[in-house]
Short mmCIF file of C-alpha atoms in Angstrom, two decimals:
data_model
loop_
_atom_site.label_atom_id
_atom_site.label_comp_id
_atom_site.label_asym_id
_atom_site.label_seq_id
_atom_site.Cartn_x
_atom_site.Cartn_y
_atom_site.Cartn_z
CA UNK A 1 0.00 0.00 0.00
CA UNK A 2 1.73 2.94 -0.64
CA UNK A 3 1.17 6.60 0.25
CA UNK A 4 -1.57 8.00 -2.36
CA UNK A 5 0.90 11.80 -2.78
CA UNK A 6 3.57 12.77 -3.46
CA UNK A 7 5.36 15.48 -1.64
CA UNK A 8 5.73 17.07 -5.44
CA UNK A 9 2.14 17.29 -5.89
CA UNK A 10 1.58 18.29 -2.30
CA UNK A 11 4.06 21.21 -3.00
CA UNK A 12 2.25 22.33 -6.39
CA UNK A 13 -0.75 22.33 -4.90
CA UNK A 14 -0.28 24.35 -1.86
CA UNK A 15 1.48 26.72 -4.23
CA UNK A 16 -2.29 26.46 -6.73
CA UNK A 17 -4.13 26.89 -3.62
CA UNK A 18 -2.46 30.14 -2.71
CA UNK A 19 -2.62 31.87 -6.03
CA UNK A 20 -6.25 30.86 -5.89
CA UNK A 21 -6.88 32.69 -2.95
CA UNK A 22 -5.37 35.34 -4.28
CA UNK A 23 -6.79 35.18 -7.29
CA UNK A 24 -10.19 35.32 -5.57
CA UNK A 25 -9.64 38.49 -3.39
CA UNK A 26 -8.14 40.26 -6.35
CA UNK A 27 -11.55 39.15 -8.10
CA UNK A 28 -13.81 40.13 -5.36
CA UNK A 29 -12.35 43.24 -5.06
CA UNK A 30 -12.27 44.31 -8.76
CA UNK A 31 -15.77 43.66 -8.97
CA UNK A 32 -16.58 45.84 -5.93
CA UNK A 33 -14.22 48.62 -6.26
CA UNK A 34 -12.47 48.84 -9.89
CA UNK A 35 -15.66 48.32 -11.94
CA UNK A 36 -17.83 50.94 -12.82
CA UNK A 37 -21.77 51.47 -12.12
CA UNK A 38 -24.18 51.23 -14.42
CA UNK A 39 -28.23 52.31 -14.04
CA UNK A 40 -28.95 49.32 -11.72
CA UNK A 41 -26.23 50.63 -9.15
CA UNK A 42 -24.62 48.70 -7.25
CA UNK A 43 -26.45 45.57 -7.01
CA UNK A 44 -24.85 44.95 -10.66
CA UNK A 45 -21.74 44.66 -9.72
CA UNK A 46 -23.04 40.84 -7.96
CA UNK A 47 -23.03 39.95 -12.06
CA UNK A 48 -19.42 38.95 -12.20
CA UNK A 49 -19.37 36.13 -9.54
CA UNK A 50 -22.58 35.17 -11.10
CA UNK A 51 -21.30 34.60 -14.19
CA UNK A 52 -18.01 33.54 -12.66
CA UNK A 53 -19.48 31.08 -10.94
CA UNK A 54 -21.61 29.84 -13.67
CA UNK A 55 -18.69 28.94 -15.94
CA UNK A 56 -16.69 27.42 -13.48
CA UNK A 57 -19.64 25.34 -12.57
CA UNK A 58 -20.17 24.05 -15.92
CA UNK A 59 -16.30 23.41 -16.66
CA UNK A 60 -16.63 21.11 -13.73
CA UNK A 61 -19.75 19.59 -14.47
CA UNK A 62 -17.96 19.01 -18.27
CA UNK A 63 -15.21 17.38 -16.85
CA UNK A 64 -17.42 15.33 -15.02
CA UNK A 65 -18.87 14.23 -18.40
CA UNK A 66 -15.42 13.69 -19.84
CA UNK A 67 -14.33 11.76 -16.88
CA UNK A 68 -17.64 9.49 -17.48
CA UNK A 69 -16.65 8.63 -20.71
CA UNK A 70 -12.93 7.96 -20.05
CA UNK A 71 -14.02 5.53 -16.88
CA UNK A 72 -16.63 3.49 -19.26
CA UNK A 73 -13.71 2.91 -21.92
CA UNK A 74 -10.68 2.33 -19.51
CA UNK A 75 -12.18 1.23 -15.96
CA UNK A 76 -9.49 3.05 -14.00
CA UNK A 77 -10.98 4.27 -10.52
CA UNK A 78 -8.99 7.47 -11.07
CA UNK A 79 -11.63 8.72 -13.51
CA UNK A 80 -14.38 8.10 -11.49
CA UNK A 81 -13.14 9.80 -8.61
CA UNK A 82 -12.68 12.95 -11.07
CA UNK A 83 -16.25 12.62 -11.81
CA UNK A 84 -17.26 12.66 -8.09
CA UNK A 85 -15.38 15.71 -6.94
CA UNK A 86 -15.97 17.57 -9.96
CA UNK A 87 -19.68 17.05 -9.52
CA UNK A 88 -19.46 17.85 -5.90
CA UNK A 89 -17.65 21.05 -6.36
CA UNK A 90 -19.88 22.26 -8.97
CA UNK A 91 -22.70 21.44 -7.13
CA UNK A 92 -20.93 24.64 -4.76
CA UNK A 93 -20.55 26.32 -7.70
CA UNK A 94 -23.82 26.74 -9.54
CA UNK A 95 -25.49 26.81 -6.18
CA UNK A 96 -23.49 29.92 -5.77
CA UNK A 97 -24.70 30.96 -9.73
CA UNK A 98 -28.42 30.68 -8.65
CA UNK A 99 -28.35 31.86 -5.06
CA UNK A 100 -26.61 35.26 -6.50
CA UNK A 101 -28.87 35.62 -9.08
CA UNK A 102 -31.91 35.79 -6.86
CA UNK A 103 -30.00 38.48 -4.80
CA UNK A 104 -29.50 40.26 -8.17
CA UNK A 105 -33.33 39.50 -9.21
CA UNK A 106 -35.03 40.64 -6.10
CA UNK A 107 -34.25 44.55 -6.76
CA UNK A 108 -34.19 44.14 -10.62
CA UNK A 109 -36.85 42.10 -11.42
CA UNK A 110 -38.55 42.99 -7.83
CA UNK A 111 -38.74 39.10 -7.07
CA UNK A 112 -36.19 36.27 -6.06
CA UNK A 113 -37.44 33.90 -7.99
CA UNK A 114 -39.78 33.30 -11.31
CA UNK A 115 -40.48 30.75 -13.27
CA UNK A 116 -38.72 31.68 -16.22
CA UNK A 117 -36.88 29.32 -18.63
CA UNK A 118 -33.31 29.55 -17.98
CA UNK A 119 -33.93 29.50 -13.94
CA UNK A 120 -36.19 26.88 -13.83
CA UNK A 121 -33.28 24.98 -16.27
CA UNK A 122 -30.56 25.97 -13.98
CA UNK A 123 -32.41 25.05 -10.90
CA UNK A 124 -33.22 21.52 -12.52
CA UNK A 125 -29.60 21.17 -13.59
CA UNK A 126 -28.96 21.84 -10.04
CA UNK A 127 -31.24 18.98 -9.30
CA UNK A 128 -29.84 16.64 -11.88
CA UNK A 129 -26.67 16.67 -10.03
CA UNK A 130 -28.29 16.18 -6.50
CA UNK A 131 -29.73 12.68 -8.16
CA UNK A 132 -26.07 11.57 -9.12
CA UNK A 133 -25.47 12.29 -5.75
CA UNK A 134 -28.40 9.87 -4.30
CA UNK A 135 -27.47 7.46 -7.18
CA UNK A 136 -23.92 6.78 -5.91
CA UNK A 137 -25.52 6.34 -2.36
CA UNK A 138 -27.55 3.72 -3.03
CA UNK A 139 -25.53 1.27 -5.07
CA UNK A 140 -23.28 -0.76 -2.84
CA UNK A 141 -20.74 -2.43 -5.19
CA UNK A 142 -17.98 -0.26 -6.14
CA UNK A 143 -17.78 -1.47 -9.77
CA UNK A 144 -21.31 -1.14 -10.49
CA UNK A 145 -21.54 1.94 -8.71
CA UNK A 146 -18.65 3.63 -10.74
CA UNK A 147 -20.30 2.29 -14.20
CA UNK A 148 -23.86 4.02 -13.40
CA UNK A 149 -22.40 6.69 -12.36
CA UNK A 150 -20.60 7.89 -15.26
CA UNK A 151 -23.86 6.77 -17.41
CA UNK A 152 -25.42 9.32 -15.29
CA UNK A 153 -22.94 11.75 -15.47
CA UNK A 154 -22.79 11.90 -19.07
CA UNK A 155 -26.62 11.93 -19.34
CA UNK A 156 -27.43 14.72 -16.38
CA UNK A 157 -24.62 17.16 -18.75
CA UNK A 158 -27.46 17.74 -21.17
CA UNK A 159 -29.63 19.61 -18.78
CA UNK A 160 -26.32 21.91 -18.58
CA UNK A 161 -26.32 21.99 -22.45
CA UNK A 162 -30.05 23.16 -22.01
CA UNK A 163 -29.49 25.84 -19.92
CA UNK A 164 -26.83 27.53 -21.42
CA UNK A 165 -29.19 27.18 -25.12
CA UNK A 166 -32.47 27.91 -23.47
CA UNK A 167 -32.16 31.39 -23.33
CA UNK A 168 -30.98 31.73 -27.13
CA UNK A 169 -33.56 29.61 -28.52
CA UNK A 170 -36.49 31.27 -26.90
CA UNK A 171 -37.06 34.64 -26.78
CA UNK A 172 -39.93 34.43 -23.97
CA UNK A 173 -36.82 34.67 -21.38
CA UNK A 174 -36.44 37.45 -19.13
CA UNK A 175 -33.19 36.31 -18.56
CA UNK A 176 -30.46 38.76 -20.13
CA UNK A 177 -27.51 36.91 -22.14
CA UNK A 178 -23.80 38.41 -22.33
CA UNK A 179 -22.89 37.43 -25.69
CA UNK A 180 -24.64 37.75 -28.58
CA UNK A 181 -28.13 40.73 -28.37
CA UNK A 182 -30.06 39.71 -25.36
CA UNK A 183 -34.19 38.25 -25.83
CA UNK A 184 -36.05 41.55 -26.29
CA UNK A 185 -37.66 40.43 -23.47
CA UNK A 186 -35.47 40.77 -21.05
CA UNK A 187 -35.22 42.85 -18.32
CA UNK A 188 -31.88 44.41 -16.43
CA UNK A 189 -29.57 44.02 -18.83
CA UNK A 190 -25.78 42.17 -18.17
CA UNK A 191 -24.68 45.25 -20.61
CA UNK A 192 -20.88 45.34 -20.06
CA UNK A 193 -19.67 48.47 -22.12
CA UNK A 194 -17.29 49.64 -20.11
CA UNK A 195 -13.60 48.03 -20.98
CA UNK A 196 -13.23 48.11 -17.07
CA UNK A 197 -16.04 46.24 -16.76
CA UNK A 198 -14.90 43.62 -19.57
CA UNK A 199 -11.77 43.15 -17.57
CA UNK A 200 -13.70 42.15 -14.67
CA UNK A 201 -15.70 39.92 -15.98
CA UNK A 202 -12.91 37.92 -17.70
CA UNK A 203 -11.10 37.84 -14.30
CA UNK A 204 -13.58 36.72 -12.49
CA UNK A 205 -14.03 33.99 -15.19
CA UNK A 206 -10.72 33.18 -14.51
CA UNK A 207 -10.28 33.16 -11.32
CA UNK A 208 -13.61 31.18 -10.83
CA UNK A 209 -12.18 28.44 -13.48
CA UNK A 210 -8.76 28.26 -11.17
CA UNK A 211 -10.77 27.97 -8.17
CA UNK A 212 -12.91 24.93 -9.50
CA UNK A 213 -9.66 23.43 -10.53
CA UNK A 214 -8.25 23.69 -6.73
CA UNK A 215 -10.95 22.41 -5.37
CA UNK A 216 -11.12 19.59 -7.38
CA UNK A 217 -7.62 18.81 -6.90
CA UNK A 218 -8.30 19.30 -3.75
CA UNK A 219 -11.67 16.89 -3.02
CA UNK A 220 -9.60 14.16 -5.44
CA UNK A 221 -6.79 14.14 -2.66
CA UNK A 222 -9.64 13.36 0.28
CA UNK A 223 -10.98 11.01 -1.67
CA UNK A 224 -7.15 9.10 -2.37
CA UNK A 225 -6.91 9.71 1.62
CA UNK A 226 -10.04 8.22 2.79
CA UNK A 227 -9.31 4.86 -0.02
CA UNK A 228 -5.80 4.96 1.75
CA UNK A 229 -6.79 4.92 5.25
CA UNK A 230 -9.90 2.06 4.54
CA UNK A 231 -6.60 -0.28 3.24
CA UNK A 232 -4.63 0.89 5.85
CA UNK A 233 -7.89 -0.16 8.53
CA UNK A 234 -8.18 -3.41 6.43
CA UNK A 235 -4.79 -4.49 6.89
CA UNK A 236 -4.33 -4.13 10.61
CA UNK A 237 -7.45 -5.23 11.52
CA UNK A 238 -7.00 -8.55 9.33
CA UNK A 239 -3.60 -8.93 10.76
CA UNK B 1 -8.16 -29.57 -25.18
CA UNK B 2 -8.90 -31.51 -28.12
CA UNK B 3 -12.12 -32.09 -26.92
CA UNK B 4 -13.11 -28.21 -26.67
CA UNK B 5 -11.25 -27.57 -29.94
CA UNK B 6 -13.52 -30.05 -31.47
CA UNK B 7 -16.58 -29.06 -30.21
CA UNK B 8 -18.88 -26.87 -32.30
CA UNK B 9 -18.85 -23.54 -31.20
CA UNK B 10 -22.86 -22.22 -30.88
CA UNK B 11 -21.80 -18.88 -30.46
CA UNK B 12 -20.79 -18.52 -33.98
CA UNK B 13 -21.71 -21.27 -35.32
CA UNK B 14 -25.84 -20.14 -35.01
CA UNK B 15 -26.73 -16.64 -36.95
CA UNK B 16 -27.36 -13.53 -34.80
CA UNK B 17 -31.74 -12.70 -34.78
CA UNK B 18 -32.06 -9.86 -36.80
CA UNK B 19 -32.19 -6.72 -35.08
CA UNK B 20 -35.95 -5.74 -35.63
CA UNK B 21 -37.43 -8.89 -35.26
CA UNK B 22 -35.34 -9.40 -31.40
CA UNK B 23 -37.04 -5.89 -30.77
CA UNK B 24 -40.50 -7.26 -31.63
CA UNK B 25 -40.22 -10.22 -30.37
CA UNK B 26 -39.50 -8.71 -26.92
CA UNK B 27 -42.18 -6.02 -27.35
CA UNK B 28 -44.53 -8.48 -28.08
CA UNK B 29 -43.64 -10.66 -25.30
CA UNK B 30 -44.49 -7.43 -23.19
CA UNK B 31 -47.70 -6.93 -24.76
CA UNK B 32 -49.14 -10.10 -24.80
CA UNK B 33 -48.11 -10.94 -20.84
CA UNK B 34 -49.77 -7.54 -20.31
CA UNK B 35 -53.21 -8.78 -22.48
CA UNK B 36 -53.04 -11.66 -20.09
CA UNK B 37 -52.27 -10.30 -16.33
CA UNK B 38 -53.16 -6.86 -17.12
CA UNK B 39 -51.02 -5.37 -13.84
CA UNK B 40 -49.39 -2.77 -15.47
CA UNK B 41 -52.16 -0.92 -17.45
CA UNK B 42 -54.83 -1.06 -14.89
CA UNK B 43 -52.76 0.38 -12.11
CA UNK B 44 -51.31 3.26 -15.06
CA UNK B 45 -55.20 4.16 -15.97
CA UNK B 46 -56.63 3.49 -12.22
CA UNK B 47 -53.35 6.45 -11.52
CA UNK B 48 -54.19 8.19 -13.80
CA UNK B 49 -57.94 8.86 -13.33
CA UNK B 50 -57.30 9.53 -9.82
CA UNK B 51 -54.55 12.07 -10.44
CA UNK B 52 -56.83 13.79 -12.96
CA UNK B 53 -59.72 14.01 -10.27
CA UNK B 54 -57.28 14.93 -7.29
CA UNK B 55 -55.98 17.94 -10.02
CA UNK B 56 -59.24 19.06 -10.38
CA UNK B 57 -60.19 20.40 -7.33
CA UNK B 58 -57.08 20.72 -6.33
CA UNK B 59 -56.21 23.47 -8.90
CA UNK B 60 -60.38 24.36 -8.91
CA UNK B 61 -60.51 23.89 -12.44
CA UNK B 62 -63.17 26.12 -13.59
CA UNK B 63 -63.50 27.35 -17.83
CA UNK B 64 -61.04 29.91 -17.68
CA UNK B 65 -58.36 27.95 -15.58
CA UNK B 66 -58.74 25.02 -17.66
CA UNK B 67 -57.38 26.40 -21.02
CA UNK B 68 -54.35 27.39 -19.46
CA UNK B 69 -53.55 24.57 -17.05
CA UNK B 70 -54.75 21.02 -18.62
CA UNK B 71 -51.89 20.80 -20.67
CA UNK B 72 -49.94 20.85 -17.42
CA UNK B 73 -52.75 18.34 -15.58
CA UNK B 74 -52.29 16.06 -18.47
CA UNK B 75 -48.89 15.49 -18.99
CA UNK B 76 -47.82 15.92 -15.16
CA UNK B 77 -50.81 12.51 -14.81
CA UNK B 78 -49.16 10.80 -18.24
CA UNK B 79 -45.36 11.49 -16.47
CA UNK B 80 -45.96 10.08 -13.28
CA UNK B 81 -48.40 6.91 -14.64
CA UNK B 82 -45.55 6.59 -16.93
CA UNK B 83 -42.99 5.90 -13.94
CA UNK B 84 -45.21 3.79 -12.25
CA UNK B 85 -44.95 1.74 -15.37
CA UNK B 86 -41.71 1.80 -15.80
CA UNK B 87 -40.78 0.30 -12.14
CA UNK B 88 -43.12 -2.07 -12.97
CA UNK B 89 -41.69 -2.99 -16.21
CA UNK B 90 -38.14 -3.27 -15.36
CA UNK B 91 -38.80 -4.63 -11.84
CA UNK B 92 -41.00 -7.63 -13.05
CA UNK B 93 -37.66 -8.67 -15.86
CA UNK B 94 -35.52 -8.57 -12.43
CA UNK B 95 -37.53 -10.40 -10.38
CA UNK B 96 -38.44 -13.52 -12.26
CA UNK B 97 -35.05 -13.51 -13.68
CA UNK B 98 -35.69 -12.89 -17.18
CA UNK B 99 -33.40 -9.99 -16.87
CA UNK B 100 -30.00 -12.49 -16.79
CA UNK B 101 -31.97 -14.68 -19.68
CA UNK B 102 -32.62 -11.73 -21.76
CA UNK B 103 -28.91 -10.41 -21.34
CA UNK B 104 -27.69 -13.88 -22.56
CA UNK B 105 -29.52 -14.24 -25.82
CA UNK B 106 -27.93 -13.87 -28.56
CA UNK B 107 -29.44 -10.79 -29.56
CA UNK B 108 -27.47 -6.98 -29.72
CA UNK B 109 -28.20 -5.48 -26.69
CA UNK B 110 -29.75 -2.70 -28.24
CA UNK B 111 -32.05 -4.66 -29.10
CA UNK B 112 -33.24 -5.33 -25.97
CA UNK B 113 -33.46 -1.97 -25.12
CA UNK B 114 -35.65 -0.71 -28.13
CA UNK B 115 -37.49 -3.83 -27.25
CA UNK B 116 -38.32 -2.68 -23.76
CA UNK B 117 -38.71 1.24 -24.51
CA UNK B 118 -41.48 0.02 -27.23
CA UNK B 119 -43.58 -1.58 -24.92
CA UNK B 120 -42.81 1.10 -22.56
CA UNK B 121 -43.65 3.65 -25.24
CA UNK B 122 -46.92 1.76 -26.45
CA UNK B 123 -48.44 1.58 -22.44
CA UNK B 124 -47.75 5.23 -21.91
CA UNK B 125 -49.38 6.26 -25.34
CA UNK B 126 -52.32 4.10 -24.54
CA UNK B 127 -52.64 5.67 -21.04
CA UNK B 128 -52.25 8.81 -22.50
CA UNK B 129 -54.74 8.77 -25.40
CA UNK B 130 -57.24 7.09 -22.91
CA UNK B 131 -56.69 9.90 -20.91
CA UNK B 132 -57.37 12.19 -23.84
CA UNK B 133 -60.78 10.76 -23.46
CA UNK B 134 -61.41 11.31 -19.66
CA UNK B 135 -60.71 14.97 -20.08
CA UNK B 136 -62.31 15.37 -23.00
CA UNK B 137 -65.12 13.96 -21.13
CA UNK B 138 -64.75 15.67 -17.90
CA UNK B 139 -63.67 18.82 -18.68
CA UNK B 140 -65.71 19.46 -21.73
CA UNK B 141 -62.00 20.77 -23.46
CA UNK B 142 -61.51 18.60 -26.51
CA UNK B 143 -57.52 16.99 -26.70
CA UNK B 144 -58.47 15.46 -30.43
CA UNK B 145 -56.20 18.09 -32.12
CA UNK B 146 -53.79 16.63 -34.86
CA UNK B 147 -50.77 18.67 -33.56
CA UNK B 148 -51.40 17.82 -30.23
CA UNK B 149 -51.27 14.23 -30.90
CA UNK B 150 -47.92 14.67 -32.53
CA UNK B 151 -46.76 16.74 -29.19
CA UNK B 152 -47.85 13.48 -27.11
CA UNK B 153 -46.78 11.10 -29.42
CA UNK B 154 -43.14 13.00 -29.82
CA UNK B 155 -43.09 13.81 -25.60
CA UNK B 156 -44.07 10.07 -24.84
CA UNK B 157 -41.00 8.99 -27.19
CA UNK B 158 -38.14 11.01 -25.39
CA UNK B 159 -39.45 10.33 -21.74
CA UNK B 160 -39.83 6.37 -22.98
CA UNK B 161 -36.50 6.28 -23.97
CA UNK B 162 -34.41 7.90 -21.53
CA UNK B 163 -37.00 6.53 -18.83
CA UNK B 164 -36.01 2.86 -20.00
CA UNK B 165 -31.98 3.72 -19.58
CA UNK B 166 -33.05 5.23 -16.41
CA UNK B 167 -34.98 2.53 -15.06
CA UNK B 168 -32.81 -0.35 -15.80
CA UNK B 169 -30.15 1.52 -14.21
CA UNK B 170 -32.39 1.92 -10.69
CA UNK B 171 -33.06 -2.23 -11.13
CA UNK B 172 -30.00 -2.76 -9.82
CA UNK B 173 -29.78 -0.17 -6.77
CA UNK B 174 -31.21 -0.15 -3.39
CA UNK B 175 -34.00 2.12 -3.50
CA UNK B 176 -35.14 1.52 -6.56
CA UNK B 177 -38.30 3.07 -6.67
CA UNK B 178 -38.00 5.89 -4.97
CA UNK B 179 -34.42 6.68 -6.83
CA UNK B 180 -36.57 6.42 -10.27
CA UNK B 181 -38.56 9.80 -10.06
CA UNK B 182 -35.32 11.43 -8.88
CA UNK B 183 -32.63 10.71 -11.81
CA UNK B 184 -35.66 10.68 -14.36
CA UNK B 185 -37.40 13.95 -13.97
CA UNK B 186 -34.41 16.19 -14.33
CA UNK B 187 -33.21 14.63 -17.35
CA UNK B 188 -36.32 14.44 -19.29
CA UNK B 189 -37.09 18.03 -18.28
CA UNK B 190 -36.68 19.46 -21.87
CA UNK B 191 -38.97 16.86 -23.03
CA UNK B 192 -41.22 17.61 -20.36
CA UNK B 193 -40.93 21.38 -20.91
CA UNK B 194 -41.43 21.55 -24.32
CA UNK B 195 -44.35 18.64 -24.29
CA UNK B 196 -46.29 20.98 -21.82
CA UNK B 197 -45.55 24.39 -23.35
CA UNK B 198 -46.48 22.91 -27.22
CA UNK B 199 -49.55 21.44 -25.99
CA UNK B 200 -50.93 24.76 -23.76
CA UNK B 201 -50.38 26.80 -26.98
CA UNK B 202 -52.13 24.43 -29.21
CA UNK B 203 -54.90 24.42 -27.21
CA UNK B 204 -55.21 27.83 -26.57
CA UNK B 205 -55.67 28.08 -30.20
CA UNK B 206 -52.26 30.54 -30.33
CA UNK B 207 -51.08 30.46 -33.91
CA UNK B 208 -48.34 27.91 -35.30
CA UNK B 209 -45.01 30.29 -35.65
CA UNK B 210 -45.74 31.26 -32.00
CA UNK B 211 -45.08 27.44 -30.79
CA UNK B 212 -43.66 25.60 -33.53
CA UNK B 213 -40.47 26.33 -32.09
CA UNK B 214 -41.65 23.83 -29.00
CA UNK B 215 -42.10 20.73 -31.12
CA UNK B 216 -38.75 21.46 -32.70
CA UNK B 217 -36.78 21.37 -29.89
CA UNK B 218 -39.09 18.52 -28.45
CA UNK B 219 -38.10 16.64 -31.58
CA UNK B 220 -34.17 17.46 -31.14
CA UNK B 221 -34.33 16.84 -27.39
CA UNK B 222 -36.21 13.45 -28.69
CA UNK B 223 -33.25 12.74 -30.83
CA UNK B 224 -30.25 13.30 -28.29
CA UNK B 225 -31.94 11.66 -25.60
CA UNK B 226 -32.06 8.61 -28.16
CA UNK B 227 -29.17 8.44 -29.05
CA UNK B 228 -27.90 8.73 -25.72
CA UNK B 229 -29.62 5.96 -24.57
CA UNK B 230 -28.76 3.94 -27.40
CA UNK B 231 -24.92 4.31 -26.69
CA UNK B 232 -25.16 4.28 -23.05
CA UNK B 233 -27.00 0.72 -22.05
CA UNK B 234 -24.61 -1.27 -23.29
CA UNK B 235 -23.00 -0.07 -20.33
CA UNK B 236 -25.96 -0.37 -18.15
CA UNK B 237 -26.44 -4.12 -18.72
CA UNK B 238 -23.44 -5.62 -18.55
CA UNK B 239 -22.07 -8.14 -16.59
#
């Protein structure tokens, strides 16, 4: 049995972890104080962690997809452990996305929540990766677990497909899009004309993406510990 | 050695059943078990009558109310009768142990899935065009619109499909039905989204370019979902 890191890896990842906290203050703090105001005051400047959060949400719920397929052609445990923490941290992540948009919503559209298209997509998404969640629990044999729930994986990642379309294929959305002209329906506007504001948004893109990737790294490592410390328990207590 | 060398090999030595006709035959073997025991279909339209009645004073469905909300009534009722079939379906293979005989046919796997989503498919559309009837009946708000049966007929095929996956994944876990409901209605929510949002406009009469767009993407949400399914339960099923 031997130790699941490396003292390498431990190193680079301490040194990741750091420059994502930076990374993350330096993004907080551009979005409060560096970016400009627009009509909707302050309460716009919660848009770039939305966003943010959003895209580093669905990177991890891609690689979660990606890690699916890999594990049902090559049936190394390494991929589904990707999976897991991937879908775990961006459960955080787009429950971040639609908890900050209801902030946003409640002085712009003067409620937290409606029923509109893209949130009722994003909160099902949400709820798609909540199942996988269940799934995992209730399957007892490793194998079989791993196998169902990279079938699942790959299959819950078209609800994220759907929300990021929904708003572009129908224009009854009141939900305003970034790129591209936003459905003429749609009220408060994302409108980011302002090159200060474009830098923040990409930074906080950024540092959102970097963040997801530290975190997985992070949640892979428990998951190699806890594995570690079950052989470890199994040894010495068949001994 | 010799003696296995020698031996005819039945594997290859006996042709492969045609695709289509393995995918009848196992539909039909559905159907005409159902014509005999009828457990499925009577506990599908007993649900479904009974949802339909608790919906309707439940939502007080007086004339105005109606034209906005049966569309809703009816395909929530065809949804969940639809999972009670599919436990049932699935379940009953497991249980008697046709499941492991089915798997060892020597049929393409696919094939047994088409097989099953077929009979799956044909129960739900029967439910659902008997249900038609009741609220045709009850509510005095005729469903007999050709476009609407094309909604149901396309909505019934993606929820069928990735319902089948779905369900022959929760076979094999602890909580089987109670896990069902859980990993199928946030995948199939584009199907169910569209379904419900086609059929309210048809029957409010609203005119085609203002919902064609619904049975479009119903019919490319149909298609991924398909495929999906059709690549994924070779993974499902074996071992």
């Amino acid at each position: 049995m031997t130790h699941p890191v490396s003292p390498a890896r431990t190193r680079i990842l301490a040194g990741l972890t750091i420059v994502a906290a930076i990374m993350f203050v330096v993004a907080v703090g551009m979005a409060v104080f560096y970016a400009p105001t627009d009509a909707q005051g302050m309460v716009q400047r919660i848009f770039y962690p939305h966003l943010g959060s959003f895209m580093g949400g669905a990177l991890a719920f891609f690689v979660a997809a990606a890690a699916g397929v890999l594990y049902l052609i090559t049936r190394a445990d390494r991929w589904d452990t990707l999976a897991l923490s991937a879908i775990e941290v961006g459960l955080v992540f787009t429950g971040f996305n639609i908890i900050s948009g209801a902030i946003w919503a409640r002085p712009i559209w003067n409620t937290w929540w409606t029923w509109d298209p893209r949130l009722t997509s994003a909160a099902v998404m949400w709820l798609a990766y909540a199942a996988y969640l269940m799934l995992r629990n209730s399957i007892e044999d490793p194998g079989r677990r791993a196998r169902l729930a990279a079938v699942y994986g790959i299959l819950a990642f078209s609800s994220v497909i759907f929300t990021t379309v929904i708003t572009r294929v129908r224009p009854d959305t009141i939900h305003p899009v970034v790129v591209g002209p936003s459905p003429q329906n749609a009220q408060g506007s994302f409108g980011v004309s302002d090159p200060r504001m474009v830098a923040t948004l990409m930074f906080n893109i950024l540092t959102f993406i970097v963040l997801a990737i530290t975190l997985i790294w992070h949640r892979i490592r428990l998951e190699d510990f806890s594995r570690y410390v079950a052989a470890l328990k199994m040894r010495y207590l068949t001994r | 050695m010799n003696g296995i060398d020698a031996a005819p090999r039945p594997q290859q030595a006996r042709a492969r059943t045609p695709f289509g006709k393995a995918v009848l035959a196992l539909a039909i073997k559905d159907l005409r078990e159902e014509l005999r025991g009828r457990e499925l279909i009577n506990a599908m339209l007993l649900y479904a009558a009974l949802a339909v009645l608790i919906f309707s004073f439940a939502l007080e469905l007086d004339a105005e109310a109606r034209e906005t909300s049966i569309a809703g009534v009816f395909w929530v009722t065809v949804v969940f009768a639809g999972m009670l079939g599919l436990n049932r379906s699935l379940a009953a293979e497991k249980d008697r142990g046709n499941l492991d005989a089915l798997l060892l046919a020597p049929v393409d796997r696919s094939a047994l899935f088409f097989g099953k989503m077929l009979s799956n498919l044909f129960f739900m559309f029967m439910v659902a065009v008997l249900l038609m009837l009741l609220i045709t009946v009850l509510f005095n708000v005729s469903l007999f619109v050709p476009w609407l049966m094309v909604v149901i007929l396309l909505g019934t095929v993606g929820f069928a499909a990735v319902g089948t996956l779905l369900a022959s994944m929760t076979v094999h876990t602890r909580a089987r039905e109670t896990l069902l409901p859980i990993l199928l209605l946030p995948v199939s929510l584009p199907v169910i989204l569209s379904a419900v949002r086609a059929s309210t406009a048809i029957l409010s009469r609203m005119p085609q370019e203002d919902w064609i767009a619904w049975p479009q993407l119903l019919l490319v949400a149909d298609l991924v979902l398909l495929a999906l399914a059709y690549i994924l339960f070779d993974f499902v099923v074996e071992e």
